[in-house]
Amino acid sequence: MSEQPKKEQLYELIRANPFIAQQDLASQLGLSRSAVANYIATLVRERRILGRAYVLPDRRPILCIGAAVLDRKLRTLDKLALATSNPATQSESFGGVARNIAENLARLGAPAALITAVGMDASGRALLAHAEDAGIDTRGTLHLDSVGSGTYTAVLDRDGEMVVALADMACNEHLTPGFIASRQQQRLGAALVVADLNLPLETVAALVEDSAREGIPLVLVAVSEPKMARLPAQLPGLRLLILNEGELGVRVGRPLGSLDAIAAACAEVQRQGVQDLIVTRGAVGVLYTSPAGLQSLGAPRAAVVDVTGAGDAFAAAVCWSLHAGELDLGVACRRGLQLSAMTVACAQTVCLDIEPGLLDGPVNQFNETVLD
């Protein structure tokens, strides 16, 4: 049998010792330091390692369950005036919380899969073709011949801030517990499951129960205040809940007018079974739970072009970190803020500049405080 190629020998040495120095690799393989660096760069591009200290990826996928829709954005040219016609520009792209998270993950180099529902129409075919081109496994998709694919129409002011959004998500009502059960093997093969609250209440409850029983970490991502009604009363075993301040207030049934009130609300939801919460606060930053109490991170400055998709990018970076074995939720949130800032600064729902290796380096140090 012929000797393994040098690149494969180098890969096996890294597998045995992820902290091995490049000079030691060069000495053991009889290569120059520059040749070792070139082989390592090739392995990173091939997504077989994720950067120093040569993190070896878990190739079990992150399974995203929820909405995939056609996004329509209408942006006014001048200050928005209600109850009258406003000159505007229109664009279309692919969206949906679960789909957006899956595309961000795929662009970051993580193995991503998507379970969603689409109609047997041009929009559905385009959604799946785009997802597959991005490297997302869509084999678990539910195809419906009696319901159209979902749509999301956002009205933005001239500064890119969302004024109102209208969503037709009827197709997601067909993602029932029975259908999700039919994809059990796919769920059991996942390293992490992330679901949005476009799913029916009964389906979300089934996912929470499955997570507690099977030990597969589950992340739930809120999508709006009205859809907080789809979050079960008890959440035993839920790894993480990502939501904004208004959605948290809906969950606990009271307005949250101070940081102390938010901390108390997080503690209340944790008593319902959630291990951790992240509360997003737009340009202010995020709050997240920790053993030391509720932590606050300020958001980096960003030139806002379009805020659509920023929250999904944040959630994707957090999930990417959990999948990579990151135990510090603060590090995951810093990565989320980094990806969110990139997203608001571009016109696309998912930033086209996202690529493998983007989050491998040191995380940015944002202002952090302990609130309780």
mmCIF file with all atom_site columns, N, CA and C in Angstrom, residues 62 191-195 204 207-221 231 234-243 266 269-279 288-291 315 317-333:
data_model
loop_
_atom_site.group_PDB
_atom_site.id
_atom_site.type_symbol
_atom_site.label_atom_id
_atom_site.label_alt_id
_atom_site.label_comp_id
_atom_site.label_asym_id
_atom_site.label_entity_id
_atom_site.label_seq_id
_atom_site.pdbx_PDB_ins_code
_atom_site.Cartn_x
_atom_site.Cartn_y
_atom_site.Cartn_z
_atom_site.occupancy
_atom_site.B_iso_or_equiv
_atom_site.pdbx_formal_charge
_atom_site.auth_seq_id
_atom_site.auth_comp_id
_atom_site.auth_asym_id
_atom_site.auth_atom_id
_atom_site.pdbx_PDB_model_num
ATOM 1   N N  . ILE A 1 62  ? -26.604 20.930 11.783 1.00 0.00 ? 62  ILE A N  1
ATOM 2   C CA . ILE A 1 62  ? -27.546 21.747 12.548 1.00 0.00 ? 62  ILE A CA 1
ATOM 3   C C  . ILE A 1 62  ? -28.846 21.712 11.751 1.00 0.00 ? 62  ILE A C  1
ATOM 4   N N  . ALA A 1 191 ? -26.794 17.347 15.298 1.00 0.00 ? 191 ALA A N  1
ATOM 5   C CA . ALA A 1 191 ? -26.035 17.719 16.487 1.00 0.00 ? 191 ALA A CA 1
ATOM 6   C C  . ALA A 1 191 ? -26.766 18.776 17.296 1.00 0.00 ? 191 ALA A C  1
ATOM 7   N N  . LEU A 1 192 ? -27.598 19.570 16.607 1.00 0.00 ? 192 LEU A N  1
ATOM 8   C CA . LEU A 1 192 ? -28.328 20.666 17.230 1.00 0.00 ? 192 LEU A CA 1
ATOM 9   C C  . LEU A 1 192 ? -29.571 20.913 16.389 1.00 0.00 ? 192 LEU A C  1
ATOM 10  N N  . VAL A 1 193 ? -30.699 21.180 17.044 1.00 0.00 ? 193 VAL A N  1
ATOM 11  C CA . VAL A 1 193 ? -31.929 21.540 16.342 1.00 0.00 ? 193 VAL A CA 1
ATOM 12  C C  . VAL A 1 193 ? -32.282 22.970 16.710 1.00 0.00 ? 193 VAL A C  1
ATOM 13  N N  . VAL A 1 194 ? -32.597 23.780 15.693 1.00 0.00 ? 194 VAL A N  1
ATOM 14  C CA . VAL A 1 194 ? -33.060 25.155 15.922 1.00 0.00 ? 194 VAL A CA 1
ATOM 15  C C  . VAL A 1 194 ? -34.387 25.323 15.196 1.00 0.00 ? 194 VAL A C  1
ATOM 16  N N  . ALA A 1 195 ? -35.393 25.790 15.914 1.00 0.00 ? 195 ALA A N  1
ATOM 17  C CA . ALA A 1 195 ? -36.736 25.921 15.343 1.00 0.00 ? 195 ALA A CA 1
ATOM 18  C C  . ALA A 1 195 ? -37.263 27.319 15.593 1.00 0.00 ? 195 ALA A C  1
ATOM 19  N N  . VAL A 1 204 ? -44.127 22.700 18.303 1.00 0.00 ? 204 VAL A N  1
ATOM 20  C CA . VAL A 1 204 ? -43.072 23.202 19.174 1.00 0.00 ? 204 VAL A CA 1
ATOM 21  C C  . VAL A 1 204 ? -43.019 22.379 20.465 1.00 0.00 ? 204 VAL A C  1
ATOM 22  N N  . LEU A 1 207 ? -41.293 19.115 19.816 1.00 0.00 ? 207 LEU A N  1
ATOM 23  C CA . LEU A 1 207 ? -39.842 19.272 19.690 1.00 0.00 ? 207 LEU A CA 1
ATOM 24  C C  . LEU A 1 207 ? -39.195 19.429 21.059 1.00 0.00 ? 207 LEU A C  1
ATOM 25  N N  . VAL A 1 208 ? -39.841 20.173 21.949 1.00 0.00 ? 208 VAL A N  1
ATOM 26  C CA . VAL A 1 208 ? -39.306 20.339 23.304 1.00 0.00 ? 208 VAL A CA 1
ATOM 27  C C  . VAL A 1 208 ? -39.280 18.993 24.024 1.00 0.00 ? 208 VAL A C  1
ATOM 28  N N  . GLU A 1 209 ? -40.371 18.234 23.908 1.00 0.00 ? 209 GLU A N  1
ATOM 29  C CA . GLU A 1 209 ? -40.416 16.916 24.545 1.00 0.00 ? 209 GLU A CA 1
ATOM 30  C C  . GLU A 1 209 ? -39.357 15.991 23.972 1.00 0.00 ? 209 GLU A C  1
ATOM 31  N N  . ASP A 1 210 ? -39.191 16.009 22.656 1.00 0.00 ? 210 ASP A N  1
ATOM 32  C CA . ASP A 1 210 ? -38.186 15.147 22.016 1.00 0.00 ? 210 ASP A CA 1
ATOM 33  C C  . ASP A 1 210 ? -36.780 15.529 22.479 1.00 0.00 ? 210 ASP A C  1
ATOM 34  N N  . SER A 1 211 ? -36.516 16.827 22.607 1.00 0.00 ? 211 SER A N  1
ATOM 35  C CA . SER A 1 211 ? -35.197 17.269 23.041 1.00 0.00 ? 211 SER A CA 1
ATOM 36  C C  . SER A 1 211 ? -34.892 16.772 24.448 1.00 0.00 ? 211 SER A C  1
ATOM 37  N N  . ALA A 1 212 ? -35.864 16.889 25.337 1.00 0.00 ? 212 ALA A N  1
ATOM 38  C CA . ALA A 1 212 ? -35.663 16.434 26.717 1.00 0.00 ? 212 ALA A CA 1
ATOM 39  C C  . ALA A 1 212 ? -35.441 14.927 26.762 1.00 0.00 ? 212 ALA A C  1
ATOM 40  N N  . ARG A 1 213 ? -36.166 14.191 25.914 1.00 0.00 ? 213 ARG A N  1
ATOM 41  C CA . ARG A 1 213 ? -36.077 12.741 25.930 1.00 0.00 ? 213 ARG A CA 1
ATOM 42  C C  . ARG A 1 213 ? -34.810 12.225 25.235 1.00 0.00 ? 213 ARG A C  1
ATOM 43  N N  . GLU A 1 214 ? -34.444 12.837 24.106 1.00 0.00 ? 214 GLU A N  1
ATOM 44  C CA . GLU A 1 214 ? -33.363 12.300 23.277 1.00 0.00 ? 214 GLU A CA 1
ATOM 45  C C  . GLU A 1 214 ? -32.019 12.979 23.522 1.00 0.00 ? 214 GLU A C  1
ATOM 46  N N  . GLY A 1 215 ? -32.028 14.090 24.257 1.00 0.00 ? 215 GLY A N  1
ATOM 47  C CA . GLY A 1 215 ? -30.774 14.738 24.598 1.00 0.00 ? 215 GLY A CA 1
ATOM 48  C C  . GLY A 1 215 ? -30.137 15.536 23.475 1.00 0.00 ? 215 GLY A C  1
ATOM 49  N N  . ILE A 1 216 ? -30.881 15.847 22.417 1.00 0.00 ? 216 ILE A N  1
ATOM 50  C CA . ILE A 1 216 ? -30.356 16.668 21.332 1.00 0.00 ? 216 ILE A CA 1
ATOM 51  C C  . ILE A 1 216 ? -30.676 18.125 21.662 1.00 0.00 ? 216 ILE A C  1
ATOM 52  N N  . PRO A 1 217 ? -29.672 18.992 21.791 1.00 0.00 ? 217 PRO A N  1
ATOM 53  C CA . PRO A 1 217 ? -29.932 20.380 22.185 1.00 0.00 ? 217 PRO A CA 1
ATOM 54  C C  . PRO A 1 217 ? -30.911 21.066 21.229 1.00 0.00 ? 217 PRO A C  1
ATOM 55  N N  . LEU A 1 218 ? -31.823 21.843 21.802 1.00 0.00 ? 218 LEU A N  1
ATOM 56  C CA . LEU A 1 218 ? -32.830 22.558 21.024 1.00 0.00 ? 218 LEU A CA 1
ATOM 57  C C  . LEU A 1 218 ? -32.737 24.052 21.317 1.00 0.00 ? 218 LEU A C  1
ATOM 58  N N  . VAL A 1 219 ? -32.709 24.850 20.250 1.00 0.00 ? 219 VAL A N  1
ATOM 59  C CA . VAL A 1 219 ? -32.762 26.302 20.339 1.00 0.00 ? 219 VAL A CA 1
ATOM 60  C C  . VAL A 1 219 ? -34.068 26.753 19.704 1.00 0.00 ? 219 VAL A C  1
ATOM 61  N N  . LEU A 1 220 ? -34.840 27.575 20.415 1.00 0.00 ? 220 LEU A N  1
ATOM 62  C CA . LEU A 1 220 ? -36.056 28.147 19.854 1.00 0.00 ? 220 LEU A CA 1
ATOM 63  C C  . LEU A 1 220 ? -35.842 29.636 19.610 1.00 0.00 ? 220 LEU A C  1
ATOM 64  N N  . VAL A 1 221 ? -36.293 30.104 18.441 1.00 0.00 ? 221 VAL A N  1
ATOM 65  C CA . VAL A 1 221 ? -36.135 31.499 18.045 1.00 0.00 ? 221 VAL A CA 1
ATOM 66  C C  . VAL A 1 221 ? -37.518 32.107 17.855 1.00 0.00 ? 221 VAL A C  1
ATOM 67  N N  . LEU A 1 231 ? -45.429 29.248 22.055 1.00 0.00 ? 231 LEU A N  1
ATOM 68  C CA . LEU A 1 231 ? -44.418 28.715 22.966 1.00 0.00 ? 231 LEU A CA 1
ATOM 69  C C  . LEU A 1 231 ? -45.117 27.984 24.102 1.00 0.00 ? 231 LEU A C  1
ATOM 70  N N  . GLN A 1 234 ? -44.585 24.998 29.524 1.00 0.00 ? 234 GLN A N  1
ATOM 71  C CA . GLN A 1 234 ? -43.419 24.408 30.182 1.00 0.00 ? 234 GLN A CA 1
ATOM 72  C C  . GLN A 1 234 ? -42.374 24.037 29.130 1.00 0.00 ? 234 GLN A C  1
ATOM 73  N N  . LEU A 1 235 ? -41.104 24.262 29.470 1.00 0.00 ? 235 LEU A N  1
ATOM 74  C CA . LEU A 1 235 ? -40.026 24.106 28.490 1.00 0.00 ? 235 LEU A CA 1
ATOM 75  C C  . LEU A 1 235 ? -38.867 23.287 29.066 1.00 0.00 ? 235 LEU A C  1
ATOM 76  N N  . PRO A 1 236 ? -39.146 22.116 29.625 1.00 0.00 ? 236 PRO A N  1
ATOM 77  C CA . PRO A 1 236 ? -38.071 21.333 30.250 1.00 0.00 ? 236 PRO A CA 1
ATOM 78  C C  . PRO A 1 236 ? -37.059 20.847 29.217 1.00 0.00 ? 236 PRO A C  1
ATOM 79  N N  . GLY A 1 237 ? -35.797 21.072 29.495 1.00 0.00 ? 237 GLY A N  1
ATOM 80  C CA . GLY A 1 237 ? -34.759 20.576 28.603 1.00 0.00 ? 237 GLY A CA 1
ATOM 81  C C  . GLY A 1 237 ? -34.395 21.506 27.467 1.00 0.00 ? 237 GLY A C  1
ATOM 82  N N  . LEU A 1 238 ? -35.087 22.654 27.315 1.00 0.00 ? 238 LEU A N  1
ATOM 83  C CA . LEU A 1 238 ? -34.771 23.575 26.228 1.00 0.00 ? 238 LEU A CA 1
ATOM 84  C C  . LEU A 1 238 ? -33.412 24.228 26.496 1.00 0.00 ? 238 LEU A C  1
ATOM 85  N N  . ARG A 1 239 ? -32.507 24.101 25.533 1.00 0.00 ? 239 ARG A N  1
ATOM 86  C CA . ARG A 1 239 ? -31.153 24.646 25.733 1.00 0.00 ? 239 ARG A CA 1
ATOM 87  C C  . ARG A 1 239 ? -31.133 26.167 25.719 1.00 0.00 ? 239 ARG A C  1
ATOM 88  N N  . LEU A 1 240 ? -31.857 26.781 24.769 1.00 0.00 ? 240 LEU A N  1
ATOM 89  C CA . LEU A 1 240 ? -31.739 28.222 24.610 1.00 0.00 ? 240 LEU A CA 1
ATOM 90  C C  . LEU A 1 240 ? -32.992 28.774 23.957 1.00 0.00 ? 240 LEU A C  1
ATOM 91  N N  . LEU A 1 241 ? -33.446 29.924 24.454 1.00 0.00 ? 241 LEU A N  1
ATOM 92  C CA . LEU A 1 241 ? -34.549 30.673 23.860 1.00 0.00 ? 241 LEU A CA 1
ATOM 93  C C  . LEU A 1 241 ? -34.017 32.053 23.477 1.00 0.00 ? 241 LEU A C  1
ATOM 94  N N  . ILE A 1 242 ? -34.145 32.408 22.188 1.00 0.00 ? 242 ILE A N  1
ATOM 95  C CA . ILE A 1 242 ? -33.707 33.710 21.688 1.00 0.00 ? 242 ILE A CA 1
ATOM 96  C C  . ILE A 1 242 ? -34.950 34.521 21.349 1.00 0.00 ? 242 ILE A C  1
ATOM 97  N N  . LEU A 1 243 ? -35.083 35.701 21.948 1.00 0.00 ? 243 LEU A N  1
ATOM 98  C CA . LEU A 1 243 ? -36.262 36.541 21.744 1.00 0.00 ? 243 LEU A CA 1
ATOM 99  C C  . LEU A 1 243 ? -35.896 37.986 22.037 1.00 0.00 ? 243 LEU A C  1
ATOM 100 N N  . CYS A 1 266 ? -36.485 36.864 32.903 1.00 0.00 ? 266 CYS A N  1
ATOM 101 C CA . CYS A 1 266 ? -35.629 35.761 32.462 1.00 0.00 ? 266 CYS A CA 1
ATOM 102 C C  . CYS A 1 266 ? -35.604 34.645 33.501 1.00 0.00 ? 266 CYS A C  1
ATOM 103 N N  . VAL A 1 269 ? -38.801 32.616 33.300 1.00 0.00 ? 269 VAL A N  1
ATOM 104 C CA . VAL A 1 269 ? -38.841 31.681 32.170 1.00 0.00 ? 269 VAL A CA 1
ATOM 105 C C  . VAL A 1 269 ? -37.879 30.525 32.399 1.00 0.00 ? 269 VAL A C  1
ATOM 106 N N  . GLN A 1 270 ? -36.752 30.789 33.050 1.00 0.00 ? 270 GLN A N  1
ATOM 107 C CA . GLN A 1 270 ? -35.832 29.699 33.359 1.00 0.00 ? 270 GLN A CA 1
ATOM 108 C C  . GLN A 1 270 ? -36.476 28.683 34.303 1.00 0.00 ? 270 GLN A C  1
ATOM 109 N N  . ARG A 1 271 ? -37.318 29.162 35.197 1.00 0.00 ? 271 ARG A N  1
ATOM 110 C CA . ARG A 1 271 ? -38.013 28.226 36.092 1.00 0.00 ? 271 ARG A CA 1
ATOM 111 C C  . ARG A 1 271 ? -38.990 27.335 35.326 1.00 0.00 ? 271 ARG A C  1
ATOM 112 N N  . GLN A 1 272 ? -39.340 27.722 34.113 1.00 0.00 ? 272 GLN A N  1
ATOM 113 C CA . GLN A 1 272 ? -40.211 26.896 33.265 1.00 0.00 ? 272 GLN A CA 1
ATOM 114 C C  . GLN A 1 272 ? -39.425 25.818 32.524 1.00 0.00 ? 272 GLN A C  1
ATOM 115 N N  . GLY A 1 273 ? -38.097 25.814 32.691 1.00 0.00 ? 273 GLY A N  1
ATOM 116 C CA . GLY A 1 273 ? -37.289 24.736 32.137 1.00 0.00 ? 273 GLY A CA 1
ATOM 117 C C  . GLY A 1 273 ? -36.195 25.148 31.176 1.00 0.00 ? 273 GLY A C  1
ATOM 118 N N  . VAL A 1 274 ? -36.145 26.413 30.761 1.00 0.00 ? 274 VAL A N  1
ATOM 119 C CA . VAL A 1 274 ? -35.131 26.868 29.811 1.00 0.00 ? 274 VAL A CA 1
ATOM 120 C C  . VAL A 1 274 ? -33.779 26.986 30.503 1.00 0.00 ? 274 VAL A C  1
ATOM 121 N N  . GLN A 1 275 ? -32.732 26.451 29.879 1.00 0.00 ? 275 GLN A N  1
ATOM 122 C CA . GLN A 1 275 ? -31.403 26.598 30.466 1.00 0.00 ? 275 GLN A CA 1
ATOM 123 C C  . GLN A 1 275 ? -30.921 28.038 30.377 1.00 0.00 ? 275 GLN A C  1
ATOM 124 N N  . ASP A 1 276 ? -31.021 28.648 29.189 1.00 0.00 ? 276 ASP A N  1
ATOM 125 C CA . ASP A 1 276 ? -30.534 30.015 29.003 1.00 0.00 ? 276 ASP A CA 1
ATOM 126 C C  . ASP A 1 276 ? -31.467 30.802 28.093 1.00 0.00 ? 276 ASP A C  1
ATOM 127 N N  . LEU A 1 277 ? -31.416 32.124 28.243 1.00 0.00 ? 277 LEU A N  1
ATOM 128 C CA . LEU A 1 277 ? -32.133 33.033 27.362 1.00 0.00 ? 277 LEU A CA 1
ATOM 129 C C  . LEU A 1 277 ? -31.172 34.072 26.821 1.00 0.00 ? 277 LEU A C  1
ATOM 130 N N  . ILE A 1 278 ? -31.439 34.515 25.592 1.00 0.00 ? 278 ILE A N  1
ATOM 131 C CA . ILE A 1 278 ? -30.787 35.692 25.021 1.00 0.00 ? 278 ILE A CA 1
ATOM 132 C C  . ILE A 1 278 ? -31.893 36.667 24.649 1.00 0.00 ? 278 ILE A C  1
ATOM 133 N N  . VAL A 1 279 ? -31.793 37.890 25.140 1.00 0.00 ? 279 VAL A N  1
ATOM 134 C CA . VAL A 1 279 ? -32.773 38.928 24.854 1.00 0.00 ? 279 VAL A CA 1
ATOM 135 C C  . VAL A 1 279 ? -32.102 39.967 23.953 1.00 0.00 ? 279 VAL A C  1
ATOM 136 N N  . TYR A 1 288 ? -27.975 38.344 28.148 1.00 0.00 ? 288 TYR A N  1
ATOM 137 C CA . TYR A 1 288 ? -27.990 36.880 28.160 1.00 0.00 ? 288 TYR A CA 1
ATOM 138 C C  . TYR A 1 288 ? -27.773 36.369 29.576 1.00 0.00 ? 288 TYR A C  1
ATOM 139 N N  . THR A 1 289 ? -28.353 35.222 29.869 1.00 0.00 ? 289 THR A N  1
ATOM 140 C CA . THR A 1 289 ? -28.236 34.636 31.192 1.00 0.00 ? 289 THR A CA 1
ATOM 141 C C  . THR A 1 289 ? -26.903 33.911 31.331 1.00 0.00 ? 289 THR A C  1
ATOM 142 N N  . SER A 1 290 ? -26.428 33.861 32.563 1.00 0.00 ? 290 SER A N  1
ATOM 143 C CA . SER A 1 290 ? -25.179 33.161 32.869 1.00 0.00 ? 290 SER A CA 1
ATOM 144 C C  . SER A 1 290 ? -25.208 32.753 34.335 1.00 0.00 ? 290 SER A C  1
ATOM 145 N N  . PRO A 1 291 ? -24.313 31.853 34.750 1.00 0.00 ? 291 PRO A N  1
ATOM 146 C CA . PRO A 1 291 ? -24.272 31.484 36.169 1.00 0.00 ? 291 PRO A CA 1
ATOM 147 C C  . PRO A 1 291 ? -24.021 32.683 37.087 1.00 0.00 ? 291 PRO A C  1
ATOM 148 N N  . ALA A 1 315 ? -28.836 34.820 15.481 1.00 0.00 ? 315 ALA A N  1
ATOM 149 C CA . ALA A 1 315 ? -29.177 33.474 15.948 1.00 0.00 ? 315 ALA A CA 1
ATOM 150 C C  . ALA A 1 315 ? -28.283 32.427 15.293 1.00 0.00 ? 315 ALA A C  1
ATOM 151 N N  . ALA A 1 317 ? -25.161 32.747 14.213 1.00 0.00 ? 317 ALA A N  1
ATOM 152 C CA . ALA A 1 317 ? -23.820 32.764 14.791 1.00 0.00 ? 317 ALA A CA 1
ATOM 153 C C  . ALA A 1 317 ? -23.801 32.127 16.174 1.00 0.00 ? 317 ALA A C  1
ATOM 154 N N  . VAL A 1 318 ? -24.857 32.351 16.945 1.00 0.00 ? 318 VAL A N  1
ATOM 155 C CA . VAL A 1 318 ? -24.953 31.705 18.257 1.00 0.00 ? 318 VAL A CA 1
ATOM 156 C C  . VAL A 1 318 ? -25.021 30.192 18.090 1.00 0.00 ? 318 VAL A C  1
ATOM 157 N N  . CYS A 1 319 ? -25.851 29.723 17.153 1.00 0.00 ? 319 CYS A N  1
ATOM 158 C CA . CYS A 1 319 ? -25.975 28.280 16.916 1.00 0.00 ? 319 CYS A CA 1
ATOM 159 C C  . CYS A 1 319 ? -24.682 27.693 16.375 1.00 0.00 ? 319 CYS A C  1
ATOM 160 N N  . TRP A 1 320 ? -24.008 28.438 15.506 1.00 0.00 ? 320 TRP A N  1
ATOM 161 C CA . TRP A 1 320 ? -22.696 28.002 14.991 1.00 0.00 ? 320 TRP A CA 1
ATOM 162 C C  . TRP A 1 320 ? -21.742 27.779 16.160 1.00 0.00 ? 320 TRP A C  1
ATOM 163 N N  . SER A 1 321 ? -21.747 28.691 17.131 1.00 0.00 ? 321 SER A N  1
ATOM 164 C CA . SER A 1 321 ? -20.859 28.578 18.284 1.00 0.00 ? 321 SER A CA 1
ATOM 165 C C  . SER A 1 321 ? -21.197 27.362 19.138 1.00 0.00 ? 321 SER A C  1
ATOM 166 N N  . LEU A 1 322 ? -22.484 27.143 19.388 1.00 0.00 ? 322 LEU A N  1
ATOM 167 C CA . LEU A 1 322 ? -22.890 25.971 20.168 1.00 0.00 ? 322 LEU A CA 1
ATOM 168 C C  . LEU A 1 322 ? -22.485 24.688 19.461 1.00 0.00 ? 322 LEU A C  1
ATOM 169 N N  . HIS A 1 323 ? -22.669 24.647 18.152 1.00 0.00 ? 323 HIS A N  1
ATOM 170 C CA . HIS A 1 323 ? -22.314 23.472 17.357 1.00 0.00 ? 323 HIS A CA 1
ATOM 171 C C  . HIS A 1 323 ? -20.811 23.209 17.407 1.00 0.00 ? 323 HIS A C  1
ATOM 172 N N  . ALA A 1 324 ? -20.020 24.292 17.468 1.00 0.00 ? 324 ALA A N  1
ATOM 173 C CA . ALA A 1 324 ? -18.562 24.168 17.520 1.00 0.00 ? 324 ALA A CA 1
ATOM 174 C C  . ALA A 1 324 ? -18.055 23.825 18.914 1.00 0.00 ? 324 ALA A C  1
ATOM 175 N N  . GLY A 1 325 ? -18.972 23.708 19.886 1.00 0.00 ? 325 GLY A N  1
ATOM 176 C CA . GLY A 1 325 ? -18.587 23.309 21.229 1.00 0.00 ? 325 GLY A CA 1
ATOM 177 C C  . GLY A 1 325 ? -18.315 24.463 22.176 1.00 0.00 ? 325 GLY A C  1
ATOM 178 N N  . GLU A 1 326 ? -18.682 25.695 21.773 1.00 0.00 ? 326 GLU A N  1
ATOM 179 C CA . GLU A 1 326 ? -18.461 26.848 22.638 1.00 0.00 ? 326 GLU A CA 1
ATOM 180 C C  . GLU A 1 326 ? -19.386 26.790 23.851 1.00 0.00 ? 326 GLU A C  1
ATOM 181 N N  . LEU A 1 327 ? -18.807 26.854 25.048 1.00 0.00 ? 327 LEU A N  1
ATOM 182 C CA . LEU A 1 327 ? -19.582 26.783 26.277 1.00 0.00 ? 327 LEU A CA 1
ATOM 183 C C  . LEU A 1 327 ? -19.912 28.158 26.840 1.00 0.00 ? 327 LEU A C  1
ATOM 184 N N  . ASP A 1 328 ? -19.188 29.174 26.410 1.00 0.00 ? 328 ASP A N  1
ATOM 185 C CA . ASP A 1 328 ? -19.378 30.531 26.912 1.00 0.00 ? 328 ASP A CA 1
ATOM 186 C C  . ASP A 1 328 ? -20.405 31.242 26.037 1.00 0.00 ? 328 ASP A C  1
ATOM 187 N N  . LEU A 1 329 ? -21.599 31.486 26.586 1.00 0.00 ? 329 LEU A N  1
ATOM 188 C CA . LEU A 1 329 ? -22.655 32.135 25.809 1.00 0.00 ? 329 LEU A CA 1
ATOM 189 C C  . LEU A 1 329 ? -22.268 33.573 25.453 1.00 0.00 ? 329 LEU A C  1
ATOM 190 N N  . GLY A 1 330 ? -21.409 34.193 26.253 1.00 0.00 ? 330 GLY A N  1
ATOM 191 C CA . GLY A 1 330 ? -20.943 35.527 25.928 1.00 0.00 ? 330 GLY A CA 1
ATOM 192 C C  . GLY A 1 330 ? -20.153 35.552 24.631 1.00 0.00 ? 330 GLY A C  1
ATOM 193 N N  . VAL A 1 331 ? -19.294 34.564 24.418 1.00 0.00 ? 331 VAL A N  1
ATOM 194 C CA . VAL A 1 331 ? -18.542 34.462 23.166 1.00 0.00 ? 331 VAL A CA 1
ATOM 195 C C  . VAL A 1 331 ? -19.507 34.266 22.001 1.00 0.00 ? 331 VAL A C  1
ATOM 196 N N  . ALA A 1 332 ? -20.503 33.395 22.193 1.00 0.00 ? 332 ALA A N  1
ATOM 197 C CA . ALA A 1 332 ? -21.487 33.151 21.132 1.00 0.00 ? 332 ALA A CA 1
ATOM 198 C C  . ALA A 1 332 ? -22.239 34.436 20.790 1.00 0.00 ? 332 ALA A C  1
ATOM 199 N N  . CYS A 1 333 ? -22.597 35.232 21.811 1.00 0.00 ? 333 CYS A N  1
ATOM 200 C CA . CYS A 1 333 ? -23.318 36.482 21.562 1.00 0.00 ? 333 CYS A CA 1
ATOM 201 C C  . CYS A 1 333 ? -22.436 37.501 20.855 1.00 0.00 ? 333 CYS A C  1
#
